[in-house]
Each structure stands twice: as structure tokens, then as C-alpha cells.
């Protein structure tokens, strides 16, 4: 499995990689390893909906920085200033972002990681959708290890969360402490996950994820075109199997839209779970085949 996870990273699989029971648990244990109660955590919106609860469970304080929707980017200067002003201990970067599909450029991450190293701040990268990026070169070229923790999920790459097969990559001193927590709290990954980790071939994995990302890109383009024609505003995406859509021209909020579509038998997620600036958004999952997805979106 190290050949799949590590790829071009110059790391020692026996020292720098640990499997865990899903990426969610990996994020929890990573924060538990590098923080103390009361530390300040910085999240970038839209953030994965479990981040706030993970922080609360560890008695961590968290704040967030909003995404500049019109320019489709993050303000790096604002992030740096916030890190200093709020005495941030860890900044959590979801790359690719769930659920917007935004992908951080290598130059951005290199600049941010250098700044974090200089100011003794950890950079935690949640990369669970890394292998479902439509153009993979961008997410594979950032290889910094010092002061950086990476958390990923082979389960997400297969779109089978029940496998609970996550991984964590970090420098040696961090991994020693992480593995200690992992052993005492979790003991081991499940038998099914262990079987998958031992028997999947790198070539098969790369073929499958490339095939999947092409399908998700095709579905995103289809869904985006249908929704745009109906007056919805869709955020651009470069990865994963989600779509963030602004519904304010038709509904008072994302929550109202979710309730309406649920009455029609269509299950969605409100964007309010991913940050305060997304209350007028809904998240649409793109795991249905094209014809079925198109027929449902025509109901919008």
C-alpha cells in the first residue's frame, strides 16, 4: 500500500506512514497528537462538516476564513495575518476541498508551509479526494514533509466509505506519537480494510481512480450545465464527486431547498454545514449514473 499512498513523496513507508480506521479518525488523532486543550485551529471555508465537532471534542478553539467566491481563490495574506493574530497552532487545509472541489496550487501550499514552518504552526492537509482530482498533477507536486501532516482515504477513492481505510503521513517524531495514540485507542484497522490494503495492486488502483475521476468530471459538467441553465450558480470544481450550488434565486436558504427536495424524494445536504458563507448553497452528490442524474436535476 505504501506504493499507492507515497507515490512520488520521498518518505520511508515504515517510518512516515500509518494506516488508521478512516480519514476522520486520522484527523482526530493527528490533532490530538499535535495540540493541547485550548489551542487555536484555523479552518478554511468551505470546511468538512466534522472539523468543528472534532475540535470541540478535543477542547480546541477554531475559527475560519472565508473563500472568495467571485475570484475563486483564497487570500493567502489574510490567512497569514490570521495565523499570527490568533496565535494559530494548526491550520487545516482540505485539498481537494470537500464539497466545492477546489484544488490548491503547489505554489500556494509551498508558500503557506514555509510560513507555517517559520512560525511553528502545523499544516494539516486533508487529502481524502486527492486521487479523484480531474487533473492529478497539481495535487501530487507538493511534497513538503517537515511540519506537514497528510491524512487521506483509500475508502473515498473507491467511493466505499464503509471500508474505513485511512492513512496518515508525517515526519518521524510526529508519527511516533501518532502511532502510540493509534495503537492504544484503535488497536488496528478492520480485517476487511487490512485485506484490501494487502491485496490491491498499484496499477489497478491508479487505473480505477483515473477512470473514476474522469466519470465524476463528466457528471460535474453535465450537472453544472443543467443547473446553470435553470438559473443556479455552481461553484467550479476540479475534484471529487460533489457539487456546490447556490439556490438563493429560488429558495430562502439551503435548508429550505433541502426540505423541499426531500419532499420530492431527493436527498441533498445544506451548505450551512460547511461554513457560514454557504447558507444559501446545497451540496449535490454525483455518484449516480449520467441518465439518472440528469433526470433528477431536471426536477430542479
Tab-separated table of C-alpha atoms in Angstrom:
chain	number	residue	atom	x	y	z
A	1	UNK	CA	0.000	0.000	0.000
A	2	UNK	CA	2.957	2.340	0.528
A	3	UNK	CA	3.494	2.489	-3.250
A	4	UNK	CA	-0.069	3.752	-3.659
A	5	UNK	CA	-0.005	6.270	-0.825
A	6	UNK	CA	3.542	7.567	-1.100
A	7	UNK	CA	3.872	7.779	-4.887
A	8	UNK	CA	6.471	10.490	-5.532
A	9	UNK	CA	6.883	11.548	-1.913
A	10	UNK	CA	10.406	10.943	-0.634
A	11	UNK	CA	9.380	9.143	2.519
A	12	UNK	CA	10.131	5.905	4.310
A	13	UNK	CA	6.899	3.869	4.407
A	14	UNK	CA	7.916	2.058	7.602
A	15	UNK	CA	8.523	5.375	9.407
A	16	UNK	CA	6.303	8.005	7.811
A	17	UNK	CA	3.031	6.197	7.016
A	18	UNK	CA	0.384	4.697	9.298
A	19	UNK	CA	-2.962	3.159	8.398
A	20	UNK	CA	-5.982	4.057	10.504
A	21	UNK	CA	-9.706	3.416	10.722
A	22	UNK	CA	-10.766	6.028	8.217
A	23	UNK	CA	-9.601	9.562	7.490
A	24	UNK	CA	-11.986	11.065	10.055
A	25	UNK	CA	-10.233	9.141	12.809
A	26	UNK	CA	-6.871	10.068	11.278
A	27	UNK	CA	-7.726	13.781	11.501
A	28	UNK	CA	-8.899	13.381	15.084
A	29	UNK	CA	-5.733	11.541	16.132
A	30	UNK	CA	-3.490	13.953	14.239
A	31	UNK	CA	-4.961	16.939	16.070
A	32	UNK	CA	-4.808	15.027	19.353
A	33	UNK	CA	-1.108	14.370	18.693
A	34	UNK	CA	-0.030	17.941	17.936
A	35	UNK	CA	-2.342	20.080	20.095
A	36	UNK	CA	-3.194	20.794	23.706
A	37	UNK	CA	-6.631	21.811	25.041
A	38	UNK	CA	-7.260	25.472	24.342
A	39	UNK	CA	-5.063	25.674	21.233
A	40	UNK	CA	-6.375	27.647	18.248
A	41	UNK	CA	-7.192	25.898	14.973
A	42	UNK	CA	-7.794	27.662	11.659
A	43	UNK	CA	-10.219	26.193	9.110
A	44	UNK	CA	-10.730	27.334	5.520
A	45	UNK	CA	-14.320	27.511	4.292
A	46	UNK	CA	-15.954	25.511	2.945
A	47	UNK	CA	-14.678	23.050	5.531
A	48	UNK	CA	-15.676	19.457	6.030
A	49	UNK	CA	-18.620	19.374	8.421
A	50	UNK	CA	-16.854	17.145	11.000
A	51	UNK	CA	-13.973	19.574	11.648
A	52	UNK	CA	-15.823	21.750	14.213
A	53	UNK	CA	-17.036	18.732	16.200
A	54	UNK	CA	-13.570	17.165	16.173
A	55	UNK	CA	-12.148	20.439	17.523
A	56	UNK	CA	-14.838	20.641	20.198
A	57	UNK	CA	-14.196	17.048	21.295
A	58	UNK	CA	-10.527	17.939	21.861
A	59	UNK	CA	-11.341	21.246	23.602
A	60	UNK	CA	-9.758	23.223	20.782
A	61	UNK	CA	-10.803	26.698	19.693
A	62	UNK	CA	-11.459	27.089	15.986
A	63	UNK	CA	-12.069	29.960	13.612
A	64	UNK	CA	-12.448	30.079	9.855
A	65	UNK	CA	-11.508	32.125	6.803
A	66	UNK	CA	-14.000	32.504	4.007
A	67	UNK	CA	-13.464	31.548	0.403
A	68	UNK	CA	-13.543	34.431	-2.089
A	69	UNK	CA	-16.289	33.028	-4.296
A	70	UNK	CA	-16.214	35.680	-7.015
A	71	UNK	CA	-12.487	35.266	-7.662
A	72	UNK	CA	-12.499	31.509	-6.886
A	73	UNK	CA	-9.473	31.722	-4.577
A	74	UNK	CA	-8.226	32.140	-1.016
A	75	UNK	CA	-6.432	35.244	0.220
A	76	UNK	CA	-3.016	33.990	1.332
A	77	UNK	CA	-2.110	37.293	3.020
A	78	UNK	CA	-5.306	37.150	5.062
A	79	UNK	CA	-4.524	33.580	6.106
A	80	UNK	CA	-1.012	34.534	7.228
A	81	UNK	CA	-2.262	37.555	9.181
A	82	UNK	CA	-4.930	35.464	10.889
A	83	UNK	CA	-2.362	32.827	11.874
A	84	UNK	CA	-0.287	35.475	13.636
A	85	UNK	CA	-3.163	37.466	15.139
A	86	UNK	CA	-4.954	34.457	16.602
A	87	UNK	CA	-1.853	32.504	17.633
A	88	UNK	CA	-2.871	29.542	15.476
A	89	UNK	CA	-1.358	26.158	16.326
A	90	UNK	CA	-2.702	24.201	13.329
A	91	UNK	CA	-4.206	25.236	10.016
A	92	UNK	CA	-6.361	22.560	8.388
A	93	UNK	CA	-6.371	22.586	4.602
A	94	UNK	CA	-8.801	20.332	2.766
A	95	UNK	CA	-7.210	19.613	-0.631
A	96	UNK	CA	-9.179	18.981	-2.789
A	97	UNK	CA	-11.879	20.855	-0.869
A	98	UNK	CA	-14.994	18.955	0.176
A	99	UNK	CA	-17.516	19.803	-1.149
A	100	UNK	CA	-16.505	22.573	-3.572
A	101	UNK	CA	-13.873	20.576	-5.495
A	102	UNK	CA	-11.362	23.439	-5.274
A	103	UNK	CA	-7.714	22.359	-5.685
A	104	UNK	CA	-4.860	24.340	-4.123
A	105	UNK	CA	-1.968	25.205	-6.376
A	106	UNK	CA	1.525	23.964	-5.487
A	107	UNK	CA	2.915	27.496	-5.180
A	108	UNK	CA	0.200	28.392	-2.676
A	109	UNK	CA	0.931	25.366	-0.468
A	110	UNK	CA	4.694	25.843	-0.660
A	111	UNK	CA	4.346	29.489	0.396
A	112	UNK	CA	1.924	28.597	3.195
A	113	UNK	CA	4.013	25.691	4.503
A	114	UNK	CA	7.179	27.834	4.559
A	115	UNK	CA	5.326	30.499	6.524
A	116	UNK	CA	3.952	27.891	8.935
A	117	UNK	CA	7.397	26.375	9.498
A	118	UNK	CA	8.838	29.804	10.236
A	119	UNK	CA	6.132	30.450	12.840
A	120	UNK	CA	5.950	26.956	14.419
A	121	UNK	CA	2.495	26.260	13.009
A	122	UNK	CA	1.421	22.819	11.817
A	123	UNK	CA	-0.118	22.381	8.371
A	124	UNK	CA	-2.628	19.519	8.345
A	125	UNK	CA	-3.706	18.557	4.825
A	126	UNK	CA	-6.879	16.513	4.488
A	127	UNK	CA	-6.425	14.934	1.049
A	128	UNK	CA	-9.150	12.286	1.024
A	129	UNK	CA	-10.230	13.201	-2.532
A	130	UNK	CA	-6.692	13.507	-3.860
A	131	UNK	CA	-6.995	10.530	-6.197
A	132	UNK	CA	-10.288	11.821	-7.602
A	133	UNK	CA	-8.790	15.079	-8.857
A	134	UNK	CA	-9.634	15.612	-12.516
A	135	UNK	CA	-6.080	16.810	-13.312
A	136	UNK	CA	-3.836	14.995	-10.824
A	137	UNK	CA	-0.507	16.734	-11.395
A	138	UNK	CA	-1.390	19.672	-9.149
A	139	UNK	CA	-2.123	17.629	-6.004
A	140	UNK	CA	0.909	15.371	-6.420
A	141	UNK	CA	3.615	18.006	-6.854
A	142	UNK	CA	3.592	19.386	-3.293
A	143	UNK	CA	5.879	17.028	-1.328
A	144	UNK	CA	6.862	19.005	1.787
A	145	UNK	CA	7.017	16.766	4.872
A	146	UNK	CA	8.555	18.940	7.599
A	147	UNK	CA	5.785	20.421	9.732
A	148	UNK	CA	3.130	18.893	7.481
A	149	UNK	CA	0.652	16.112	8.283
A	150	UNK	CA	-1.295	14.457	5.470
A	151	UNK	CA	-4.475	12.499	6.006
A	152	UNK	CA	-6.062	10.505	3.215
A	153	UNK	CA	-8.538	7.774	2.465
A	154	UNK	CA	-8.455	4.887	0.063
A	155	UNK	CA	-12.099	4.304	1.009
A	156	UNK	CA	-13.077	7.618	-0.591
A	157	UNK	CA	-11.102	6.783	-3.710
A	158	UNK	CA	-13.315	3.716	-4.146
A	159	UNK	CA	-16.436	5.665	-3.027
A	160	UNK	CA	-16.981	2.942	-0.389
A	161	UNK	CA	-16.689	4.723	3.000
A	162	UNK	CA	-17.518	1.511	4.885
A	163	UNK	CA	-14.036	0.189	4.156
A	164	UNK	CA	-12.698	2.664	6.781
A	165	UNK	CA	-9.229	2.603	5.241
A	166	UNK	CA	-7.443	5.845	6.025
A	167	UNK	CA	-3.786	6.789	6.164
A	168	UNK	CA	-1.637	9.430	7.838
A	169	UNK	CA	1.729	10.666	6.590
A	170	UNK	CA	4.091	12.729	8.733
A	171	UNK	CA	7.658	13.258	9.847
A	172	UNK	CA	9.256	10.677	12.135
A	173	UNK	CA	8.804	12.364	15.538
A	174	UNK	CA	5.146	13.133	14.852
A	175	UNK	CA	4.484	9.586	13.631
A	176	UNK	CA	5.967	8.023	16.765
A	177	UNK	CA	3.447	9.898	18.904
A	178	UNK	CA	0.602	9.399	16.443
A	179	UNK	CA	1.149	5.640	16.255
A	180	UNK	CA	1.198	5.436	20.050
A	181	UNK	CA	-2.257	7.055	20.235
A	182	UNK	CA	-3.482	4.940	17.342
A	183	UNK	CA	-2.362	1.680	18.972
A	184	UNK	CA	-3.893	2.463	22.363
A	185	UNK	CA	-7.174	3.904	21.109
A	186	UNK	CA	-7.891	1.868	17.980
A	187	UNK	CA	-5.507	-1.159	18.104
A	188	UNK	CA	-5.755	-1.887	14.364
A	189	UNK	CA	-7.737	-1.350	11.188
A	190	UNK	CA	-10.551	-3.786	10.365
A	191	UNK	CA	-9.861	-7.185	8.806
A	192	UNK	CA	-11.604	-6.129	5.600
A	193	UNK	CA	-9.522	-2.946	5.350
A	194	UNK	CA	-6.348	-4.882	6.062
A	195	UNK	CA	-7.181	-7.385	3.316
A	196	UNK	CA	-7.745	-4.573	0.826
A	197	UNK	CA	-4.517	-2.835	1.861
A	198	UNK	CA	-2.502	-6.012	1.326
A	199	UNK	CA	-4.023	-7.155	-1.947
A	200	UNK	CA	-4.719	-4.131	-4.114
A	201	UNK	CA	-2.153	-3.588	-6.851
A	202	UNK	CA	-0.841	-0.087	-7.539
A	203	UNK	CA	-1.557	-0.338	-11.273
A	204	UNK	CA	-5.152	-1.445	-10.643
A	205	UNK	CA	-5.655	1.334	-8.089
A	206	UNK	CA	-4.304	4.045	-10.384
A	207	UNK	CA	-6.392	2.774	-13.293
A	208	UNK	CA	-9.547	2.681	-11.176
A	209	UNK	CA	-9.130	6.159	-9.689
A	210	UNK	CA	-8.272	7.683	-13.076
A	211	UNK	CA	-11.342	6.013	-14.566
A	212	UNK	CA	-13.489	7.246	-11.673
A	213	UNK	CA	-12.235	10.830	-11.764
A	214	UNK	CA	-12.999	11.012	-15.493
A	215	UNK	CA	-16.545	9.837	-14.826
A	216	UNK	CA	-17.048	12.355	-11.994
A	217	UNK	CA	-15.718	15.172	-14.168
A	218	UNK	CA	-18.185	14.217	-16.902
A	219	UNK	CA	-21.043	14.187	-14.391
A	220	UNK	CA	-19.992	17.531	-12.927
A	221	UNK	CA	-20.002	19.149	-16.363
A	222	UNK	CA	-23.446	17.686	-17.109
A	223	UNK	CA	-24.899	18.749	-13.752
A	224	UNK	CA	-23.329	22.201	-13.928
A	225	UNK	CA	-24.749	22.825	-17.412
A	226	UNK	CA	-28.265	21.738	-16.420
A	227	UNK	CA	-28.310	23.789	-13.226
A	228	UNK	CA	-26.766	26.879	-14.817
A	229	UNK	CA	-29.463	26.902	-17.489
A	230	UNK	CA	-32.057	26.842	-14.709
A	231	UNK	CA	-30.537	29.923	-13.057
A	232	UNK	CA	-28.482	28.255	-10.315
A	233	UNK	CA	-24.913	29.350	-9.647
A	234	UNK	CA	-22.483	26.424	-9.431
A	235	UNK	CA	-19.010	26.729	-7.943
A	236	UNK	CA	-16.237	25.479	-10.268
A	237	UNK	CA	-14.846	22.064	-9.306
A	238	UNK	CA	-11.607	20.241	-10.043
A	239	UNK	CA	-12.123	17.096	-7.977
A	240	UNK	CA	-14.324	14.558	-6.178
A	241	UNK	CA	-17.972	13.623	-6.611
A	242	UNK	CA	-19.743	16.668	-5.153
A	243	UNK	CA	-21.148	19.932	-6.440
A	244	UNK	CA	-21.894	23.135	-4.503
A	245	UNK	CA	-24.836	25.078	-5.870
A	246	UNK	CA	-26.295	28.469	-4.851
A	247	UNK	CA	-30.108	28.278	-4.625
A	248	UNK	CA	-30.840	31.835	-3.433
A	249	UNK	CA	-32.717	32.793	-6.616
A	250	UNK	CA	-35.359	30.183	-5.809
A	251	UNK	CA	-35.179	29.442	-2.072
A	252	UNK	CA	-34.676	31.495	1.102
A	253	UNK	CA	-31.837	29.204	2.207
A	254	UNK	CA	-30.125	25.916	1.537
A	255	UNK	CA	-32.060	24.358	4.410
A	256	UNK	CA	-35.357	25.308	2.748
A	257	UNK	CA	-34.164	23.826	-0.534
A	258	UNK	CA	-33.131	20.598	1.199
A	259	UNK	CA	-36.582	20.300	2.831
A	260	UNK	CA	-38.328	20.960	-0.477
A	261	UNK	CA	-36.345	18.408	-2.439
A	262	UNK	CA	-36.621	15.849	0.362
A	263	UNK	CA	-40.409	16.048	-0.050
A	264	UNK	CA	-39.780	15.110	-3.696
A	265	UNK	CA	-37.651	12.124	-2.690
A	266	UNK	CA	-34.330	13.835	-3.494
A	267	UNK	CA	-31.826	13.838	-0.632
A	268	UNK	CA	-29.315	16.708	-0.518
A	269	UNK	CA	-27.116	18.413	2.091
A	270	UNK	CA	-27.366	22.052	3.117
A	271	UNK	CA	-24.263	24.153	2.533
A	272	UNK	CA	-24.631	25.626	6.031
A	273	UNK	CA	-22.728	22.599	7.359
A	274	UNK	CA	-19.591	23.740	5.519
A	275	UNK	CA	-19.299	27.336	6.748
A	276	UNK	CA	-21.351	30.473	7.397
A	277	UNK	CA	-20.952	31.826	3.861
A	278	UNK	CA	-22.663	28.784	2.325
A	279	UNK	CA	-26.098	29.025	3.968
A	280	UNK	CA	-27.654	29.634	0.528
A	281	UNK	CA	-25.962	26.586	-1.005
A	282	UNK	CA	-26.739	22.900	-1.300
A	283	UNK	CA	-24.358	20.008	-1.873
A	284	UNK	CA	-25.271	17.578	-4.631
A	285	UNK	CA	-23.649	14.143	-4.815
A	286	UNK	CA	-22.618	12.974	-8.288
A	287	UNK	CA	-22.455	9.228	-7.683
A	288	UNK	CA	-25.490	8.412	-9.830
A	289	UNK	CA	-25.008	7.421	-13.464
A	290	UNK	CA	-25.472	10.161	-16.051
A	291	UNK	CA	-29.009	9.467	-17.263
A	292	UNK	CA	-30.430	9.094	-13.750
A	293	UNK	CA	-28.546	12.176	-12.529
A	294	UNK	CA	-29.805	14.248	-15.465
A	295	UNK	CA	-33.425	13.196	-14.925
A	296	UNK	CA	-33.250	14.198	-11.255
A	297	UNK	CA	-31.594	17.555	-11.964
A	298	UNK	CA	-34.295	18.385	-14.498
A	299	UNK	CA	-36.654	18.450	-11.484
A	300	UNK	CA	-34.751	21.438	-10.111
